[in-house]
Amino acid sequence: MGRSRGGITTKIHVIVDALGNPLRFELTAGNSHDCVKGYEMLQDMDLAGKTVIADRSYDMNNILELIEKQQAIAVIPSRKHRKVQRKCDWWLYKERHLVECLFNKLKHYRRLATRYDKLTCTFAAFLSLASILLWLN
């Protein structure tokens, strides 16, 4: 579990389906960048013919090449520092709210929102349980 001056900063990386149900999640320390774990998670997925929607922090060349190599569509806005800004389908990008809704639902579980668990294994176990409970509702 990541700890910094601001407190516990564990990041939860989630892959969701079109309905907002979690398919896979990974935990990292707060000081690691999103794109590293995102690339590893996308490598294990079969993306052929699917659309990958992600925020600006996943706008890396290796992630975009991986998505293109698997014949998927990338809906990832370009970061501000890119010299050549890619086009983004903003109407399709709005579907990313399903991920934000999932995190909002997970924060209703006080144990996840306040990060009471000190060990990564117990935090991940309760995250799995909360994901299952959300799926059942």
CSV table of N, CA and C in Angstrom, one decimal:
chain,number,residue,atom,x,y,z
A,1,MET,N,0.8,-1.2,0.0
A,1,MET,CA,0.0,0.0,0.0
A,1,MET,C,0.9,1.2,0.0
A,2,GLY,N,0.6,2.2,-0.9
A,2,GLY,CA,1.4,3.3,-1.0
A,2,GLY,C,1.1,4.3,0.1
A,3,ARG,N,2.1,4.9,0.7
A,3,ARG,CA,2.0,5.9,1.7
A,3,ARG,C,2.9,7.1,1.4
A,4,SER,N,2.3,8.3,1.5
A,4,SER,CA,3.0,9.5,1.2
A,4,SER,C,2.7,10.5,2.3
A,5,ARG,N,3.2,11.8,2.1
A,5,ARG,CA,2.9,12.8,3.1
A,5,ARG,C,1.4,13.1,3.2
A,6,GLY,N,0.7,12.9,2.1
A,6,GLY,CA,-0.8,13.2,2.1
A,6,GLY,C,-1.6,12.0,2.7
A,7,GLY,N,-0.9,10.9,3.0
A,7,GLY,CA,-1.7,9.8,3.5
A,7,GLY,C,-1.5,8.6,2.6
A,8,ILE,N,-2.4,7.7,2.7
A,8,ILE,CA,-2.3,6.4,1.9
A,8,ILE,C,-2.8,6.8,0.5
A,9,THR,N,-2.0,6.4,-0.5
A,9,THR,CA,-2.3,6.8,-1.9
A,9,THR,C,-2.3,5.6,-2.9
A,10,THR,N,-2.9,4.5,-2.4
A,10,THR,CA,-2.9,3.3,-3.3
A,10,THR,C,-3.8,3.6,-4.5
A,11,LYS,N,-3.4,3.3,-5.7
A,11,LYS,CA,-4.2,3.4,-6.9
A,11,LYS,C,-4.8,2.1,-7.3
A,12,ILE,N,-6.1,2.2,-7.7
A,12,ILE,CA,-6.8,1.1,-8.2
A,12,ILE,C,-7.0,1.3,-9.7
A,13,HIS,N,-6.5,0.3,-10.5
A,13,HIS,CA,-6.6,0.3,-11.9
A,13,HIS,C,-7.7,-0.7,-12.3
A,14,VAL,N,-8.7,-0.3,-13.0
A,14,VAL,CA,-9.8,-1.2,-13.3
A,14,VAL,C,-10.1,-1.2,-14.8
A,15,ILE,N,-10.4,-2.4,-15.3
A,15,ILE,CA,-10.9,-2.6,-16.6
A,15,ILE,C,-12.4,-3.0,-16.5
A,16,VAL,N,-13.3,-2.2,-17.1
A,16,VAL,CA,-14.7,-2.5,-17.0
A,16,VAL,C,-15.3,-2.9,-18.4
A,17,ASP,N,-16.4,-3.5,-18.4
A,17,ASP,CA,-17.1,-3.9,-19.6
A,17,ASP,C,-18.0,-2.7,-20.0
A,18,ALA,N,-18.8,-2.9,-21.0
A,18,ALA,CA,-19.7,-1.9,-21.5
A,18,ALA,C,-20.8,-1.5,-20.6
A,19,LEU,N,-21.1,-2.3,-19.6
A,19,LEU,CA,-22.1,-2.0,-18.6
A,19,LEU,C,-21.5,-1.4,-17.3
A,20,GLY,N,-20.2,-1.3,-17.2
A,20,GLY,CA,-19.6,-0.7,-16.1
A,20,GLY,C,-19.3,-1.7,-15.0
A,21,ASN,N,-19.4,-3.0,-15.3
A,21,ASN,CA,-19.0,-4.1,-14.4
A,21,ASN,C,-17.5,-4.3,-14.4
A,22,PRO,N,-16.9,-4.5,-13.3
A,22,PRO,CA,-15.4,-4.6,-13.3
A,22,PRO,C,-15.0,-6.0,-13.8
A,23,LEU,N,-14.1,-6.0,-14.7
A,23,LEU,CA,-13.6,-7.3,-15.3
A,23,LEU,C,-12.3,-7.7,-14.6
A,24,ARG,N,-11.5,-6.7,-14.3
A,24,ARG,CA,-10.1,-6.9,-13.7
A,24,ARG,C,-9.7,-5.7,-13.0
A,25,PHE,N,-9.0,-5.8,-11.9
A,25,PHE,CA,-8.4,-4.7,-11.2
A,25,PHE,C,-7.0,-5.1,-10.7
A,26,GLU,N,-6.2,-4.0,-10.6
A,26,GLU,CA,-4.8,-4.2,-10.0
A,26,GLU,C,-4.6,-3.0,-9.1
A,27,LEU,N,-3.8,-3.2,-8.1
A,27,LEU,CA,-3.4,-2.2,-7.1
A,27,LEU,C,-1.9,-1.8,-7.3
A,28,THR,N,-1.6,-0.5,-7.3
A,28,THR,CA,-0.3,-0.1,-7.3
A,28,THR,C,-0.1,1.0,-6.3
A,29,ALA,N,1.2,1.3,-6.0
A,29,ALA,CA,1.5,2.4,-5.1
A,29,ALA,C,1.2,3.7,-5.8
A,30,GLY,N,0.9,4.7,-5.0
A,30,GLY,CA,0.5,6.0,-5.5
A,30,GLY,C,1.6,6.7,-6.3
A,31,ASN,N,2.9,6.3,-6.1
A,31,ASN,CA,4.0,7.0,-6.9
A,31,ASN,C,4.3,6.4,-8.2
A,32,SER,N,3.6,5.3,-8.6
A,32,SER,CA,3.8,4.7,-9.9
A,32,SER,C,2.8,5.3,-10.9
A,33,HIS,N,3.3,5.4,-12.2
A,33,HIS,CA,2.5,6.0,-13.2
A,33,HIS,C,1.4,5.1,-13.7
A,34,ASP,N,0.3,5.6,-14.1
A,34,ASP,CA,-0.9,4.8,-14.6
A,34,ASP,C,-0.6,4.0,-15.8
A,35,CYS,N,0.2,4.6,-16.7
A,35,CYS,CA,0.4,3.9,-18.0
A,35,CYS,C,1.2,2.6,-17.9
A,36,VAL,N,2.0,2.5,-16.9
A,36,VAL,CA,2.8,1.2,-16.8
A,36,VAL,C,1.9,0.1,-16.5
A,37,LYS,N,1.1,0.2,-15.5
A,37,LYS,CA,0.1,-0.9,-15.1
A,37,LYS,C,-0.9,-1.0,-16.2
A,38,GLY,N,-1.3,0.1,-16.8
A,38,GLY,CA,-2.3,0.0,-17.9
A,38,GLY,C,-1.9,-0.8,-19.1
A,39,TYR,N,-0.6,-0.7,-19.4
A,39,TYR,CA,0.0,-1.4,-20.5
A,39,TYR,C,0.0,-2.9,-20.2
A,40,GLU,N,0.4,-3.2,-19.0
A,40,GLU,CA,0.5,-4.6,-18.6
A,40,GLU,C,-0.9,-5.3,-18.5
A,41,MET,N,-1.9,-4.5,-18.1
A,41,MET,CA,-3.3,-5.1,-18.0
A,41,MET,C,-3.8,-5.3,-19.4
A,42,LEU,N,-3.6,-4.3,-20.3
A,42,LEU,CA,-4.1,-4.4,-21.7
A,42,LEU,C,-3.4,-5.5,-22.5
A,43,GLN,N,-2.2,-5.9,-22.2
A,43,GLN,CA,-1.4,-6.9,-22.9
A,43,GLN,C,-2.1,-8.3,-22.7
A,44,ASP,N,-2.7,-8.5,-21.5
A,44,ASP,CA,-3.4,-9.8,-21.2
A,44,ASP,C,-4.8,-9.9,-21.7
A,45,MET,N,-5.3,-8.8,-22.2
A,45,MET,CA,-6.7,-8.8,-22.7
A,45,MET,C,-6.8,-9.0,-24.2
A,46,ASP,N,-7.9,-9.6,-24.6
A,46,ASP,CA,-8.2,-9.8,-26.1
A,46,ASP,C,-9.0,-8.6,-26.5
A,47,LEU,N,-8.4,-7.7,-27.2
A,47,LEU,CA,-9.0,-6.5,-27.6
A,47,LEU,C,-9.5,-6.4,-29.0
A,48,ALA,N,-9.5,-7.5,-29.8
A,48,ALA,CA,-9.8,-7.5,-31.2
A,48,ALA,C,-11.3,-7.1,-31.4
A,49,GLY,N,-11.4,-6.0,-32.2
A,49,GLY,CA,-12.8,-5.5,-32.5
A,49,GLY,C,-13.4,-4.7,-31.4
A,50,LYS,N,-12.7,-4.4,-30.3
A,50,LYS,CA,-13.3,-3.7,-29.2
A,50,LYS,C,-12.9,-2.2,-29.2
A,51,THR,N,-13.5,-1.4,-28.4
A,51,THR,CA,-13.1,0.0,-28.2
A,51,THR,C,-12.5,0.1,-26.8
A,52,VAL,N,-11.3,0.7,-26.8
A,52,VAL,CA,-10.7,1.0,-25.5
A,52,VAL,C,-10.8,2.5,-25.2
A,53,ILE,N,-11.5,2.8,-24.1
A,53,ILE,CA,-11.7,4.2,-23.7
A,53,ILE,C,-10.9,4.4,-22.4
A,54,ALA,N,-10.0,5.4,-22.4
A,54,ALA,CA,-9.2,5.7,-21.3
A,54,ALA,C,-8.9,7.2,-21.2
A,55,ASP,N,-8.5,7.7,-20.1
A,55,ASP,CA,-8.2,9.1,-19.9
A,55,ASP,C,-6.8,9.4,-20.4
A,56,ARG,N,-6.5,10.7,-20.3
A,56,ARG,CA,-5.2,11.2,-20.9
A,56,ARG,C,-4.0,10.6,-20.3
A,57,SER,N,-4.0,10.1,-19.1
A,57,SER,CA,-2.8,9.5,-18.5
A,57,SER,C,-2.4,8.2,-19.2
A,58,TYR,N,-3.3,7.6,-20.0
A,58,TYR,CA,-2.9,6.4,-20.7
A,58,TYR,C,-2.5,6.7,-22.2
A,59,ASP,N,-2.3,8.0,-22.5
A,59,ASP,CA,-1.9,8.4,-23.9
A,59,ASP,C,-0.4,8.2,-24.0
A,60,MET,N,0.0,7.0,-24.2
A,60,MET,CA,1.4,6.6,-24.4
A,60,MET,C,1.6,5.9,-25.8
A,61,ASN,N,2.7,6.0,-26.4
A,61,ASN,CA,2.9,5.4,-27.7
A,61,ASN,C,2.8,3.9,-27.6
A,62,ASN,N,3.3,3.3,-26.6
A,62,ASN,CA,3.3,1.8,-26.5
A,62,ASN,C,1.9,1.3,-26.3
A,63,ILE,N,1.1,2.0,-25.6
A,63,ILE,CA,-0.3,1.6,-25.4
A,63,ILE,C,-1.1,1.7,-26.7
A,64,LEU,N,-0.9,2.8,-27.4
A,64,LEU,CA,-1.6,3.1,-28.6
A,64,LEU,C,-1.2,2.0,-29.7
A,65,GLU,N,0.1,1.7,-29.7
A,65,GLU,CA,0.6,0.7,-30.7
A,65,GLU,C,0.0,-0.7,-30.3
A,66,LEU,N,-0.1,-1.0,-29.0
A,66,LEU,CA,-0.7,-2.3,-28.6
A,66,LEU,C,-2.2,-2.4,-29.0
A,67,ILE,N,-2.9,-1.3,-28.8
A,67,ILE,CA,-4.3,-1.3,-29.2
A,67,ILE,C,-4.4,-1.4,-30.7
A,68,GLU,N,-3.6,-0.7,-31.5
A,68,GLU,CA,-3.7,-0.8,-32.9
A,68,GLU,C,-3.3,-2.2,-33.4
A,69,LYS,N,-2.3,-2.8,-32.8
A,69,LYS,CA,-1.8,-4.1,-33.2
A,69,LYS,C,-2.9,-5.2,-33.0
A,70,GLN,N,-3.7,-5.0,-32.0
A,70,GLN,CA,-4.8,-5.9,-31.7
A,70,GLN,C,-6.1,-5.6,-32.4
A,71,GLN,N,-6.0,-4.7,-33.4
A,71,GLN,CA,-7.1,-4.2,-34.2
A,71,GLN,C,-8.3,-3.8,-33.4
A,72,ALA,N,-8.0,-2.9,-32.4
A,72,ALA,CA,-9.0,-2.3,-31.6
A,72,ALA,C,-9.0,-0.8,-31.8
A,73,ILE,N,-10.1,-0.1,-31.3
A,73,ILE,CA,-10.2,1.3,-31.5
A,73,ILE,C,-9.8,2.0,-30.2
A,74,ALA,N,-8.9,2.9,-30.3
A,74,ALA,CA,-8.5,3.7,-29.1
A,74,ALA,C,-9.2,5.0,-29.0
A,75,VAL,N,-9.9,5.2,-28.0
A,75,VAL,CA,-10.5,6.5,-27.7
A,75,VAL,C,-9.8,7.1,-26.5
A,76,ILE,N,-8.7,7.7,-26.7
A,76,ILE,CA,-7.9,8.2,-25.7
A,76,ILE,C,-7.5,9.7,-26.1
A,77,PRO,N,-7.9,10.7,-25.4
A,77,PRO,CA,-7.5,12.0,-25.7
A,77,PRO,C,-6.0,12.2,-25.7
A,78,SER,N,-5.4,13.1,-26.5
A,78,SER,CA,-4.0,13.4,-26.5
A,78,SER,C,-3.7,14.2,-25.3
A,79,ARG,N,-2.5,14.0,-24.8
A,79,ARG,CA,-2.0,14.8,-23.7
A,79,ARG,C,-1.6,16.2,-24.2
A,80,LYS,N,-1.6,17.2,-23.4
A,80,LYS,CA,-1.4,18.6,-23.9
A,80,LYS,C,0.0,18.8,-24.5
A,81,HIS,N,1.0,18.0,-24.0
A,81,HIS,CA,2.3,18.3,-24.5
A,81,HIS,C,2.6,17.7,-25.8
A,82,ARG,N,1.7,16.9,-26.4
A,82,ARG,CA,2.0,16.3,-27.7
A,82,ARG,C,2.0,17.3,-28.8
A,83,LYS,N,3.0,17.2,-29.7
A,83,LYS,CA,3.1,18.2,-30.8
A,83,LYS,C,2.0,18.0,-31.8
A,84,VAL,N,1.7,16.7,-32.1
A,84,VAL,CA,0.6,16.4,-33.0
A,84,VAL,C,-0.6,15.8,-32.2
A,85,GLN,N,-1.7,16.6,-32.1
A,85,GLN,CA,-2.8,16.1,-31.3
A,85,GLN,C,-3.7,15.2,-32.2
A,86,ARG,N,-4.0,14.0,-31.6
A,86,ARG,CA,-4.8,13.1,-32.3
A,86,ARG,C,-6.3,13.5,-32.2
A,87,LYS,N,-7.1,13.0,-33.1
A,87,LYS,CA,-8.5,13.3,-33.0
A,87,LYS,C,-9.1,12.3,-32.0
A,88,CYS,N,-10.1,12.7,-31.3
A,88,CYS,CA,-10.8,11.9,-30.3
A,88,CYS,C,-12.3,12.0,-30.5
A,89,ASP,N,-13.0,10.8,-30.5
A,89,ASP,CA,-14.4,10.8,-30.6
A,89,ASP,C,-15.0,11.2,-29.2
A,90,TRP,N,-15.3,12.4,-29.0
A,90,TRP,CA,-15.7,12.9,-27.7
A,90,TRP,C,-17.1,12.3,-27.3
A,91,TRP,N,-18.0,12.0,-28.2
A,91,TRP,CA,-19.2,11.4,-27.9
A,91,TRP,C,-19.0,10.0,-27.3
A,92,LEU,N,-18.1,9.3,-27.9
A,92,LEU,CA,-17.8,7.9,-27.4
A,92,LEU,C,-17.0,8.0,-26.1
A,93,TYR,N,-16.2,9.0,-25.9
A,93,TYR,CA,-15.4,9.2,-24.7
A,93,TYR,C,-16.3,9.5,-23.5
A,94,LYS,N,-17.4,10.0,-23.7
A,94,LYS,CA,-18.4,10.2,-22.6
A,94,LYS,C,-18.8,9.0,-21.9
A,95,GLU,N,-18.6,7.8,-22.6
A,95,GLU,CA,-19.0,6.5,-21.9
A,95,GLU,C,-18.0,6.1,-20.8
A,96,ARG,N,-16.9,6.9,-20.7
A,96,ARG,CA,-16.0,6.6,-19.7
A,96,ARG,C,-16.5,6.9,-18.3
A,97,HIS,N,-17.7,7.6,-18.2
A,97,HIS,CA,-18.3,7.9,-17.0
A,97,HIS,C,-18.7,6.6,-16.2
A,98,LEU,N,-18.8,5.4,-16.9
A,98,LEU,CA,-19.1,4.2,-16.3
A,98,LEU,C,-18.0,3.8,-15.3
A,99,VAL,N,-16.7,4.1,-15.6
A,99,VAL,CA,-15.6,3.8,-14.7
A,99,VAL,C,-15.7,4.7,-13.5
A,100,GLU,N,-16.0,6.0,-13.7
A,100,GLU,CA,-16.2,6.9,-12.6
A,100,GLU,C,-17.3,6.5,-11.7
A,101,CYS,N,-18.4,6.0,-12.3
A,101,CYS,CA,-19.6,5.6,-11.5
A,101,CYS,C,-19.2,4.3,-10.7
A,102,LEU,N,-18.4,3.4,-11.2
A,102,LEU,CA,-17.9,2.3,-10.5
A,102,LEU,C,-17.1,2.7,-9.3
A,103,PHE,N,-16.2,3.6,-9.4
A,103,PHE,CA,-15.4,4.1,-8.3
A,103,PHE,C,-16.3,4.8,-7.3
A,104,ASN,N,-17.3,5.5,-7.7
A,104,ASN,CA,-18.3,6.2,-6.8
A,104,ASN,C,-19.0,5.1,-6.0
A,105,LYS,N,-19.5,4.1,-6.6
A,105,LYS,CA,-20.2,3.0,-5.9
A,105,LYS,C,-19.2,2.3,-4.9
A,106,LEU,N,-18.0,2.1,-5.3
A,106,LEU,CA,-17.0,1.4,-4.4
A,106,LEU,C,-16.7,2.3,-3.2
A,107,LYS,N,-16.8,3.6,-3.4
A,107,LYS,CA,-16.5,4.5,-2.2
A,107,LYS,C,-17.6,4.5,-1.2
A,108,HIS,N,-18.8,3.9,-1.5
A,108,HIS,CA,-19.8,3.8,-0.5
A,108,HIS,C,-19.5,2.8,0.5
A,109,TYR,N,-18.5,1.9,0.2
A,109,TYR,CA,-18.0,1.0,1.2
A,109,TYR,C,-16.9,1.7,2.0
A,110,ARG,N,-17.1,2.1,3.2
A,110,ARG,CA,-16.3,2.9,4.0
A,110,ARG,C,-14.9,2.3,4.1
A,111,ARG,N,-14.8,1.0,4.2
A,111,ARG,CA,-13.5,0.4,4.3
A,111,ARG,C,-12.6,0.6,3.1
A,112,LEU,N,-13.2,0.8,1.9
A,112,LEU,CA,-12.4,1.1,0.7
A,112,LEU,C,-12.1,2.6,0.6
A,113,ALA,N,-13.1,3.4,1.0
A,113,ALA,CA,-12.9,4.8,0.8
A,113,ALA,C,-11.8,5.4,1.8
A,114,THR,N,-11.8,4.9,3.0
A,114,THR,CA,-10.8,5.4,3.9
A,114,THR,C,-9.5,4.5,4.0
A,115,ARG,N,-9.5,3.4,3.3
A,115,ARG,CA,-8.3,2.5,3.2
A,115,ARG,C,-7.8,2.1,4.6
A,116,TYR,N,-8.8,1.5,5.3
A,116,TYR,CA,-8.4,1.0,6.7
A,116,TYR,C,-7.4,-0.1,6.6
A,117,ASP,N,-7.5,-1.0,5.6
A,117,ASP,CA,-6.6,-2.1,5.5
A,117,ASP,C,-5.1,-1.7,5.4
A,118,LYS,N,-4.3,-2.3,6.1
A,118,LYS,CA,-2.9,-2.0,6.0
A,118,LYS,C,-2.1,-2.9,5.0
A,119,LEU,N,-2.7,-4.0,4.7
A,119,LEU,CA,-2.0,-5.0,3.8
A,119,LEU,C,-2.7,-4.9,2.4
A,120,THR,N,-1.9,-5.1,1.4
A,120,THR,CA,-2.5,-5.1,0.0
A,120,THR,C,-3.4,-6.2,-0.2
A,121,CYS,N,-3.1,-7.4,0.4
A,121,CYS,CA,-3.9,-8.6,0.1
A,121,CYS,C,-5.3,-8.4,0.8
A,122,THR,N,-5.4,-7.8,1.9
A,122,THR,CA,-6.7,-7.6,2.5
A,122,THR,C,-7.5,-6.6,1.8
A,123,PHE,N,-6.8,-5.5,1.4
A,123,PHE,CA,-7.5,-4.4,0.6
A,123,PHE,C,-8.0,-5.0,-0.7
A,124,ALA,N,-7.2,-5.8,-1.4
A,124,ALA,CA,-7.7,-6.4,-2.7
A,124,ALA,C,-8.8,-7.4,-2.4
A,125,ALA,N,-8.7,-8.1,-1.3
A,125,ALA,CA,-9.8,-9.1,-1.0
A,125,ALA,C,-11.1,-8.4,-0.8
A,126,PHE,N,-11.1,-7.3,-0.1
A,126,PHE,CA,-12.4,-6.6,0.1
A,126,PHE,C,-12.8,-5.9,-1.1
A,127,LEU,N,-11.9,-5.4,-1.9
A,127,LEU,CA,-12.2,-4.8,-3.2
A,127,LEU,C,-12.9,-5.9,-4.1
A,128,SER,N,-12.5,-7.1,-4.1
A,128,SER,CA,-13.1,-8.2,-4.9
A,128,SER,C,-14.5,-8.4,-4.3
A,129,LEU,N,-14.7,-8.5,-3.0
A,129,LEU,CA,-16.0,-8.7,-2.4
A,129,LEU,C,-16.9,-7.6,-2.7
A,130,ALA,N,-16.5,-6.3,-2.7
A,130,ALA,CA,-17.3,-5.2,-3.0
A,130,ALA,C,-17.7,-5.2,-4.5
A,131,SER,N,-16.8,-5.6,-5.3
A,131,SER,CA,-17.1,-5.7,-6.8
A,131,SER,C,-18.2,-6.7,-7.0
A,132,ILE,N,-18.1,-7.9,-6.3
A,132,ILE,CA,-19.1,-8.9,-6.5
A,132,ILE,C,-20.4,-8.4,-6.0
A,133,LEU,N,-20.5,-7.7,-4.9
A,133,LEU,CA,-21.7,-7.2,-4.3
A,133,LEU,C,-22.3,-6.2,-5.3
A,134,LEU,N,-21.5,-5.3,-5.9
A,134,LEU,CA,-22.0,-4.4,-6.8
A,134,LEU,C,-22.6,-5.1,-8.1
A,135,TRP,N,-22.0,-6.1,-8.5
A,135,TRP,CA,-22.4,-6.9,-9.7
A,135,TRP,C,-23.8,-7.6,-9.4
A,136,LEU,N,-24.0,-8.0,-8.1
A,136,LEU,CA,-25.2,-8.7,-7.8
A,136,LEU,C,-26.4,-7.7,-7.7
A,137,ASN,N,-26.1,-6.5,-7.4
A,137,ASN,CA,-27.2,-5.5,-7.3
A,137,ASN,C,-27.7,-5.0,-8.6
